[in-house]
Amino acid sequence: MRVRRVVRRVGDAVVGVTDEHDGTYPVQAAARLTGLTPDTLRAWERRYKAVTPQRIGRGRAYSRGDIDRLRLLRTAVQHGHAIGTVAQLSNQDVEALLSPKTHAAVPATSPGPGLLDALLDAVRDYDAPRAEGEFGRLAASLHPSALVTEVVIPVLGVIGEQWQRGTLRPGQEHLLSAIIGHALGSLLRVVSGSARAGGILFATPPGERHEFGILSAALLAAAAGVGVVYLGPDLPAEDIAQAAVSARVAVVVIGLTALSRSEARKHLVELRRLLPDDIELWSGGAGSPSVRGVRVVPSLAQFAIDVRNPLPAVRA
């Protein structure tokens, strides 16, 4: 791709510097312009033929039309349409789906009984490519909220049950965790828009490295149109509080699964002390204790309901 720097002047003053392209964009530029990750771009091209970029040398070059179509498809996915469906439609038909009269009526698809078995069978065989493919197909065909409630939550339940029975080996659990964590993180970057004041921040305290819960909750929030600040696991209370104040979020959500109740209580008390009174603190997960000033969300299913209610007002 050839890029020419163009300096605009009025008299002797420089008023702007722009890039003039020769009409194509490499994959990194396309990712920035569309809000999709390079991995998502490749998946949409190979699996669903969403666009067909040019091949230049060993790389891919996207036209202006490719960029516009990818942005349109991303919007459709954010509104609950499966990429496997909308990728087969013309831009005009996708735009029709997004009209207020039609997109609200599209039902969420369901993985159906037995479809999780293929994923779990691949994990038991330590077949990472097949497991990634099975989870990827589910992620591509479901609305993000359905992916969490109908796939991730049941899978986590199976993991817990089989772990207690001793029928799931540590290597299998780690394999599945890595696949789901990577996929949810990638999907969160696709679904979430710009962080907005009044949104929700997600994190876990020091020593708490399990992030499925907060990743899933962040995805549910983003799919509901809520601004998301995702910090991830294992962070000191001071860092979480500073980020919450700087981002002007309305709620901080803390995931707790592995810490003892005494450790979890200590971290929540400290974080509640550091946060301003007008930022609510919620905790979720099996290890969530009762702490004054902290709202316990008992399940992801309950969070999916709560996040669709108006959030508390954020300070000016």
PDB file of C-alpha atoms in Angstrom, residues 84-300:
ATOM      1  CA  GLY A  84     -22.652 -16.996   9.522  1.00  0.00           C
ATOM      2  CA  THR A  85     -26.049 -15.653   8.452  1.00  0.00           C
ATOM      3  CA  VAL A  86     -25.358 -11.987   7.726  1.00  0.00           C
ATOM      4  CA  ALA A  87     -22.102 -12.709   5.867  1.00  0.00           C
ATOM      5  CA  GLN A  88     -24.192 -14.308   3.118  1.00  0.00           C
ATOM      6  CA  LEU A  89     -26.338 -11.186   2.661  1.00  0.00           C
ATOM      7  CA  SER A  90     -25.786  -8.092   0.550  1.00  0.00           C
ATOM      8  CA  ASN A  91     -24.997  -4.830   2.305  1.00  0.00           C
ATOM      9  CA  GLN A  92     -28.484  -3.607   1.475  1.00  0.00           C
ATOM     10  CA  ASP A  93     -30.075  -6.648   3.097  1.00  0.00           C
ATOM     11  CA  VAL A  94     -27.893  -6.282   6.205  1.00  0.00           C
ATOM     12  CA  GLU A  95     -28.924  -2.642   6.494  1.00  0.00           C
ATOM     13  CA  ALA A  96     -32.563  -3.746   6.252  1.00  0.00           C
ATOM     14  CA  LEU A  97     -32.001  -6.181   9.126  1.00  0.00           C
ATOM     15  CA  LEU A  98     -30.642  -3.336  11.239  1.00  0.00           C
ATOM     16  CA  SER A  99     -33.677  -1.122  10.730  1.00  0.00           C
ATOM     17  CA  PRO A 100     -35.702  -0.602  13.939  1.00  0.00           C
ATOM     18  CA  LYS A 101     -38.649  -2.484  12.405  1.00  0.00           C
ATOM     19  CA  THR A 102     -36.759  -5.719  11.850  1.00  0.00           C
ATOM     20  CA  HIS A 103     -33.684  -6.268  13.992  1.00  0.00           C
ATOM     21  CA  ALA A 104     -35.539  -6.387  17.307  1.00  0.00           C
ATOM     22  CA  ALA A 105     -37.641  -9.274  16.077  1.00  0.00           C
ATOM     23  CA  VAL A 106     -34.737 -11.613  15.254  1.00  0.00           C
ATOM     24  CA  PRO A 107     -34.755 -14.493  17.745  1.00  0.00           C
ATOM     25  CA  ALA A 108     -31.551 -15.637  19.422  1.00  0.00           C
ATOM     26  CA  THR A 109     -30.400 -18.973  18.100  1.00  0.00           C
ATOM     27  CA  SER A 110     -29.720 -21.849  20.448  1.00  0.00           C
ATOM     28  CA  PRO A 111     -26.919 -24.403  20.349  1.00  0.00           C
ATOM     29  CA  GLY A 112     -29.479 -27.148  20.858  1.00  0.00           C
ATOM     30  CA  PRO A 113     -29.089 -30.304  22.918  1.00  0.00           C
ATOM     31  CA  GLY A 114     -25.919 -32.283  22.449  1.00  0.00           C
ATOM     32  CA  LEU A 115     -23.852 -29.649  20.672  1.00  0.00           C
ATOM     33  CA  LEU A 116     -21.651 -29.140  23.728  1.00  0.00           C
ATOM     34  CA  ASP A 117     -20.717 -32.814  23.573  1.00  0.00           C
ATOM     35  CA  ALA A 118     -18.525 -32.277  20.499  1.00  0.00           C
ATOM     36  CA  LEU A 119     -16.574 -29.563  22.312  1.00  0.00           C
ATOM     37  CA  LEU A 120     -16.092 -31.670  25.428  1.00  0.00           C
ATOM     38  CA  ASP A 121     -15.160 -34.749  23.410  1.00  0.00           C
ATOM     39  CA  ALA A 122     -12.430 -32.778  21.650  1.00  0.00           C
ATOM     40  CA  VAL A 123     -11.101 -31.563  25.004  1.00  0.00           C
ATOM     41  CA  ARG A 124     -11.038 -35.125  26.394  1.00  0.00           C
ATOM     42  CA  ASP A 125      -8.983 -36.119  23.332  1.00  0.00           C
ATOM     43  CA  TYR A 126      -6.623 -33.156  23.872  1.00  0.00           C
ATOM     44  CA  ASP A 127      -7.507 -32.098  20.328  1.00  0.00           C
ATOM     45  CA  ALA A 128      -6.996 -28.344  20.590  1.00  0.00           C
ATOM     46  CA  PRO A 129      -7.712 -27.452  16.917  1.00  0.00           C
ATOM     47  CA  ARG A 130     -10.977 -29.405  16.961  1.00  0.00           C
ATOM     48  CA  ALA A 131     -11.992 -27.914  20.318  1.00  0.00           C
ATOM     49  CA  GLU A 132     -11.215 -24.402  19.073  1.00  0.00           C
ATOM     50  CA  GLY A 133     -13.256 -25.062  15.957  1.00  0.00           C
ATOM     51  CA  GLU A 134     -16.237 -26.364  17.941  1.00  0.00           C
ATOM     52  CA  PHE A 135     -16.244 -23.385  20.297  1.00  0.00           C
ATOM     53  CA  GLY A 136     -15.657 -21.002  17.416  1.00  0.00           C
ATOM     54  CA  ARG A 137     -18.697 -22.336  15.585  1.00  0.00           C
ATOM     55  CA  LEU A 138     -20.835 -21.816  18.661  1.00  0.00           C
ATOM     56  CA  ALA A 139     -19.459 -18.305  19.166  1.00  0.00           C
ATOM     57  CA  ALA A 140     -20.117 -17.388  15.540  1.00  0.00           C
ATOM     58  CA  SER A 141     -23.700 -18.665  15.510  1.00  0.00           C
ATOM     59  CA  LEU A 142     -24.927 -17.253  18.825  1.00  0.00           C
ATOM     60  CA  HIS A 143     -25.621 -13.788  20.159  1.00  0.00           C
ATOM     61  CA  PRO A 144     -22.956 -13.001  22.807  1.00  0.00           C
ATOM     62  CA  SER A 145     -25.469 -13.170  25.656  1.00  0.00           C
ATOM     63  CA  ALA A 146     -26.704 -16.575  24.425  1.00  0.00           C
ATOM     64  CA  LEU A 147     -23.107 -17.773  24.145  1.00  0.00           C
ATOM     65  CA  VAL A 148     -22.572 -16.980  27.816  1.00  0.00           C
ATOM     66  CA  THR A 149     -25.865 -18.349  29.144  1.00  0.00           C
ATOM     67  CA  GLU A 150     -26.218 -21.387  26.867  1.00  0.00           C
ATOM     68  CA  VAL A 151     -22.588 -22.431  26.356  1.00  0.00           C
ATOM     69  CA  VAL A 152     -20.118 -20.918  28.826  1.00  0.00           C
ATOM     70  CA  ILE A 153     -22.215 -21.356  31.970  1.00  0.00           C
ATOM     71  CA  PRO A 154     -23.121 -25.011  31.181  1.00  0.00           C
ATOM     72  CA  VAL A 155     -19.502 -25.774  30.251  1.00  0.00           C
ATOM     73  CA  LEU A 156     -18.262 -24.283  33.526  1.00  0.00           C
ATOM     74  CA  GLY A 157     -20.786 -26.433  35.352  1.00  0.00           C
ATOM     75  CA  VAL A 158     -19.514 -29.542  33.583  1.00  0.00           C
ATOM     76  CA  ILE A 159     -15.919 -28.603  34.388  1.00  0.00           C
ATOM     77  CA  GLY A 160     -16.745 -28.208  38.077  1.00  0.00           C
ATOM     78  CA  GLU A 161     -18.705 -31.437  38.255  1.00  0.00           C
ATOM     79  CA  GLN A 162     -16.109 -33.527  36.423  1.00  0.00           C
ATOM     80  CA  TRP A 163     -13.283 -31.958  38.390  1.00  0.00           C
ATOM     81  CA  GLN A 164     -14.918 -33.019  41.653  1.00  0.00           C
ATOM     82  CA  ARG A 165     -15.486 -36.556  40.324  1.00  0.00           C
ATOM     83  CA  GLY A 166     -11.911 -36.759  39.101  1.00  0.00           C
ATOM     84  CA  THR A 167     -12.946 -37.481  35.509  1.00  0.00           C
ATOM     85  CA  LEU A 168     -11.386 -34.306  34.109  1.00  0.00           C
ATOM     86  CA  ARG A 169      -7.604 -34.114  34.189  1.00  0.00           C
ATOM     87  CA  PRO A 170      -5.765 -30.850  34.897  1.00  0.00           C
ATOM     88  CA  GLY A 171      -4.392 -30.715  31.362  1.00  0.00           C
ATOM     89  CA  GLN A 172      -7.885 -31.020  29.901  1.00  0.00           C
ATOM     90  CA  GLU A 173      -9.224 -28.295  32.185  1.00  0.00           C
ATOM     91  CA  HIS A 174      -6.331 -25.996  31.252  1.00  0.00           C
ATOM     92  CA  LEU A 175      -6.876 -26.662  27.549  1.00  0.00           C
ATOM     93  CA  LEU A 176     -10.571 -25.803  27.727  1.00  0.00           C
ATOM     94  CA  SER A 177      -9.900 -22.762  29.908  1.00  0.00           C
ATOM     95  CA  ALA A 178      -7.365 -21.396  27.443  1.00  0.00           C
ATOM     96  CA  ILE A 179      -9.708 -21.875  24.476  1.00  0.00           C
ATOM     97  CA  ILE A 180     -12.712 -20.259  26.139  1.00  0.00           C
ATOM     98  CA  GLY A 181     -10.673 -17.435  27.668  1.00  0.00           C
ATOM     99  CA  HIS A 182      -9.077 -16.526  24.338  1.00  0.00           C
ATOM    100  CA  ALA A 183     -12.384 -16.706  22.479  1.00  0.00           C
ATOM    101  CA  LEU A 184     -14.294 -14.616  25.028  1.00  0.00           C
ATOM    102  CA  GLY A 185     -11.545 -12.001  25.098  1.00  0.00           C
ATOM    103  CA  SER A 186     -11.554 -11.721  21.317  1.00  0.00           C
ATOM    104  CA  LEU A 187     -15.344 -11.501  21.206  1.00  0.00           C
ATOM    105  CA  LEU A 188     -15.385  -8.851  23.921  1.00  0.00           C
ATOM    106  CA  ARG A 189     -13.084  -6.670  21.808  1.00  0.00           C
ATOM    107  CA  VAL A 190     -15.470  -7.076  18.865  1.00  0.00           C
ATOM    108  CA  VAL A 191     -18.676  -6.402  20.773  1.00  0.00           C
ATOM    109  CA  SER A 192     -17.617  -3.609  23.106  1.00  0.00           C
ATOM    110  CA  GLY A 193     -17.516  -0.062  21.826  1.00  0.00           C
ATOM    111  CA  SER A 194     -15.733   2.936  23.283  1.00  0.00           C
ATOM    112  CA  ALA A 195     -15.689   3.087  27.078  1.00  0.00           C
ATOM    113  CA  ARG A 196     -18.255   5.598  28.289  1.00  0.00           C
ATOM    114  CA  ALA A 197     -18.678   7.353  31.602  1.00  0.00           C
ATOM    115  CA  GLY A 198     -21.265   5.521  33.646  1.00  0.00           C
ATOM    116  CA  GLY A 199     -20.200   2.064  32.482  1.00  0.00           C
ATOM    117  CA  ILE A 200     -18.878  -0.940  34.401  1.00  0.00           C
ATOM    118  CA  LEU A 201     -15.322  -1.928  35.289  1.00  0.00           C
ATOM    119  CA  PHE A 202     -14.401  -5.607  35.681  1.00  0.00           C
ATOM    120  CA  ALA A 203     -11.424  -7.003  37.624  1.00  0.00           C
ATOM    121  CA  THR A 204     -10.341  -9.529  40.251  1.00  0.00           C
ATOM    122  CA  PRO A 205      -8.204  -8.890  43.367  1.00  0.00           C
ATOM    123  CA  PRO A 206      -4.649 -10.130  44.021  1.00  0.00           C
ATOM    124  CA  GLY A 207      -4.379 -13.903  44.040  1.00  0.00           C
ATOM    125  CA  GLU A 208      -7.613 -14.359  42.085  1.00  0.00           C
ATOM    126  CA  ARG A 209      -6.523 -15.492  38.626  1.00  0.00           C
ATOM    127  CA  HIS A 210      -9.786 -17.049  37.428  1.00  0.00           C
ATOM    128  CA  GLU A 211     -11.344 -14.619  34.974  1.00  0.00           C
ATOM    129  CA  PHE A 212     -14.107 -16.625  33.274  1.00  0.00           C
ATOM    130  CA  GLY A 213     -16.690 -14.979  35.479  1.00  0.00           C
ATOM    131  CA  ILE A 214     -15.709 -11.383  34.840  1.00  0.00           C
ATOM    132  CA  LEU A 215     -15.008 -12.057  31.153  1.00  0.00           C
ATOM    133  CA  SER A 216     -18.476 -13.520  30.740  1.00  0.00           C
ATOM    134  CA  ALA A 217     -20.073 -10.710  32.715  1.00  0.00           C
ATOM    135  CA  ALA A 218     -18.199  -8.088  30.681  1.00  0.00           C
ATOM    136  CA  LEU A 219     -19.451  -9.710  27.485  1.00  0.00           C
ATOM    137  CA  LEU A 220     -23.030  -9.669  28.790  1.00  0.00           C
ATOM    138  CA  ALA A 221     -22.673  -5.979  29.650  1.00  0.00           C
ATOM    139  CA  ALA A 222     -21.183  -5.064  26.283  1.00  0.00           C
ATOM    140  CA  ALA A 223     -23.909  -7.004  24.454  1.00  0.00           C
ATOM    141  CA  ALA A 224     -26.478  -4.989  26.421  1.00  0.00           C
ATOM    142  CA  GLY A 225     -24.906  -1.754  25.184  1.00  0.00           C
ATOM    143  CA  VAL A 226     -23.161  -0.857  28.442  1.00  0.00           C
ATOM    144  CA  GLY A 227     -19.695   0.704  28.334  1.00  0.00           C
ATOM    145  CA  VAL A 228     -17.064  -1.774  29.561  1.00  0.00           C
ATOM    146  CA  VAL A 229     -13.648  -1.255  31.127  1.00  0.00           C
ATOM    147  CA  TYR A 230     -12.016  -4.683  31.391  1.00  0.00           C
ATOM    148  CA  LEU A 231      -8.877  -4.798  33.555  1.00  0.00           C
ATOM    149  CA  GLY A 232      -8.601  -8.554  33.991  1.00  0.00           C
ATOM    150  CA  PRO A 233      -7.425 -10.622  36.975  1.00  0.00           C
ATOM    151  CA  ASP A 234      -5.031 -10.268  39.891  1.00  0.00           C
ATOM    152  CA  LEU A 235      -4.966  -6.495  40.514  1.00  0.00           C
ATOM    153  CA  PRO A 236      -4.377  -4.482  43.720  1.00  0.00           C
ATOM    154  CA  ALA A 237      -7.297  -2.522  45.126  1.00  0.00           C
ATOM    155  CA  GLU A 238      -5.457   0.763  44.590  1.00  0.00           C
ATOM    156  CA  ASP A 239      -5.132   0.138  40.851  1.00  0.00           C
ATOM    157  CA  ILE A 240      -8.756  -0.899  40.500  1.00  0.00           C
ATOM    158  CA  ALA A 241      -9.986   2.164  42.384  1.00  0.00           C
ATOM    159  CA  GLN A 242      -7.773   4.547  40.419  1.00  0.00           C
ATOM    160  CA  ALA A 243      -8.991   3.102  37.118  1.00  0.00           C
ATOM    161  CA  ALA A 244     -12.631   3.315  38.228  1.00  0.00           C
ATOM    162  CA  VAL A 245     -12.302   6.975  39.185  1.00  0.00           C
ATOM    163  CA  SER A 246     -10.387   7.897  36.022  1.00  0.00           C
ATOM    164  CA  ALA A 247     -12.894   6.104  33.762  1.00  0.00           C
ATOM    165  CA  ARG A 248     -15.833   7.534  35.736  1.00  0.00           C
ATOM    166  CA  VAL A 249     -17.627   4.211  35.821  1.00  0.00           C
ATOM    167  CA  ALA A 250     -20.864   3.711  37.744  1.00  0.00           C
ATOM    168  CA  VAL A 251     -20.115   0.168  38.940  1.00  0.00           C
ATOM    169  CA  VAL A 252     -17.065  -1.960  39.727  1.00  0.00           C
ATOM    170  CA  VAL A 253     -17.584  -5.728  39.426  1.00  0.00           C
ATOM    171  CA  ILE A 254     -15.142  -8.010  41.256  1.00  0.00           C
ATOM    172  CA  GLY A 255     -14.939 -11.742  40.508  1.00  0.00           C
ATOM    173  CA  LEU A 256     -14.223 -14.089  43.426  1.00  0.00           C
ATOM    174  CA  THR A 257     -13.914 -17.848  43.071  1.00  0.00           C
ATOM    175  CA  ALA A 258     -10.577 -19.141  44.412  1.00  0.00           C
ATOM    176  CA  LEU A 259      -9.849 -16.957  47.456  1.00  0.00           C
ATOM    177  CA  SER A 260     -10.961 -17.880  50.950  1.00  0.00           C
ATOM    178  CA  ARG A 261     -13.885 -15.895  52.289  1.00  0.00           C
ATOM    179  CA  SER A 262     -11.651 -14.089  54.771  1.00  0.00           C
ATOM    180  CA  GLU A 263      -9.243 -13.029  52.005  1.00  0.00           C
ATOM    181  CA  ALA A 264     -12.108 -12.018  49.737  1.00  0.00           C
ATOM    182  CA  ARG A 265     -13.715  -9.985  52.532  1.00  0.00           C
ATOM    183  CA  LYS A 266     -10.438  -8.181  53.224  1.00  0.00           C
ATOM    184  CA  HIS A 267     -10.049  -7.164  49.583  1.00  0.00           C
ATOM    185  CA  LEU A 268     -13.662  -6.018  49.249  1.00  0.00           C
ATOM    186  CA  VAL A 269     -13.490  -3.944  52.444  1.00  0.00           C
ATOM    187  CA  GLU A 270     -10.301  -2.268  51.207  1.00  0.00           C
ATOM    188  CA  LEU A 271     -11.699  -1.554  47.758  1.00  0.00           C
ATOM    189  CA  ARG A 272     -14.957  -0.201  49.195  1.00  0.00           C
ATOM    190  CA  ARG A 273     -12.886   2.155  51.344  1.00  0.00           C
ATOM    191  CA  LEU A 274     -10.921   3.417  48.339  1.00  0.00           C
ATOM    192  CA  LEU A 275     -13.864   3.904  45.983  1.00  0.00           C
ATOM    193  CA  PRO A 276     -16.004   7.057  46.064  1.00  0.00           C
ATOM    194  CA  ASP A 277     -19.469   6.545  47.531  1.00  0.00           C
ATOM    195  CA  ASP A 278     -21.156   7.114  44.176  1.00  0.00           C
ATOM    196  CA  ILE A 279     -19.410   4.151  42.538  1.00  0.00           C
ATOM    197  CA  GLU A 280     -21.213   0.929  43.397  1.00  0.00           C
ATOM    198  CA  LEU A 281     -19.196  -2.198  44.187  1.00  0.00           C
ATOM    199  CA  TRP A 282     -20.583  -5.572  43.112  1.00  0.00           C
ATOM    200  CA  SER A 283     -19.029  -8.985  43.691  1.00  0.00           C
ATOM    201  CA  GLY A 284     -19.824 -12.269  42.021  1.00  0.00           C
ATOM    202  CA  GLY A 285     -18.626 -15.839  42.177  1.00  0.00           C
ATOM    203  CA  ALA A 286     -18.693 -18.723  44.607  1.00  0.00           C
ATOM    204  CA  GLY A 287     -16.277 -16.964  46.964  1.00  0.00           C
ATOM    205  CA  SER A 288     -18.293 -13.756  47.427  1.00  0.00           C
ATOM    206  CA  PRO A 289     -18.831 -12.942  51.125  1.00  0.00           C
ATOM    207  CA  SER A 290     -21.375 -10.519  52.574  1.00  0.00           C
ATOM    208  CA  VAL A 291     -19.721  -7.122  53.070  1.00  0.00           C
ATOM    209  CA  ARG A 292     -21.385  -3.851  53.976  1.00  0.00           C
ATOM    210  CA  GLY A 293     -21.658  -1.578  50.957  1.00  0.00           C
ATOM    211  CA  VAL A 294     -21.028  -4.410  48.491  1.00  0.00           C
ATOM    212  CA  ARG A 295     -23.785  -5.952  46.408  1.00  0.00           C
ATOM    213  CA  VAL A 296     -23.454  -9.697  45.867  1.00  0.00           C
ATOM    214  CA  VAL A 297     -24.622 -10.896  42.436  1.00  0.00           C
ATOM    215  CA  PRO A 298     -25.331 -14.607  42.930  1.00  0.00           C
ATOM    216  CA  SER A 299     -24.986 -15.756  39.325  1.00  0.00           C
ATOM    217  CA  LEU A 300     -24.213 -14.725  35.761  1.00  0.00           C
TER     218      LEU A 300
END
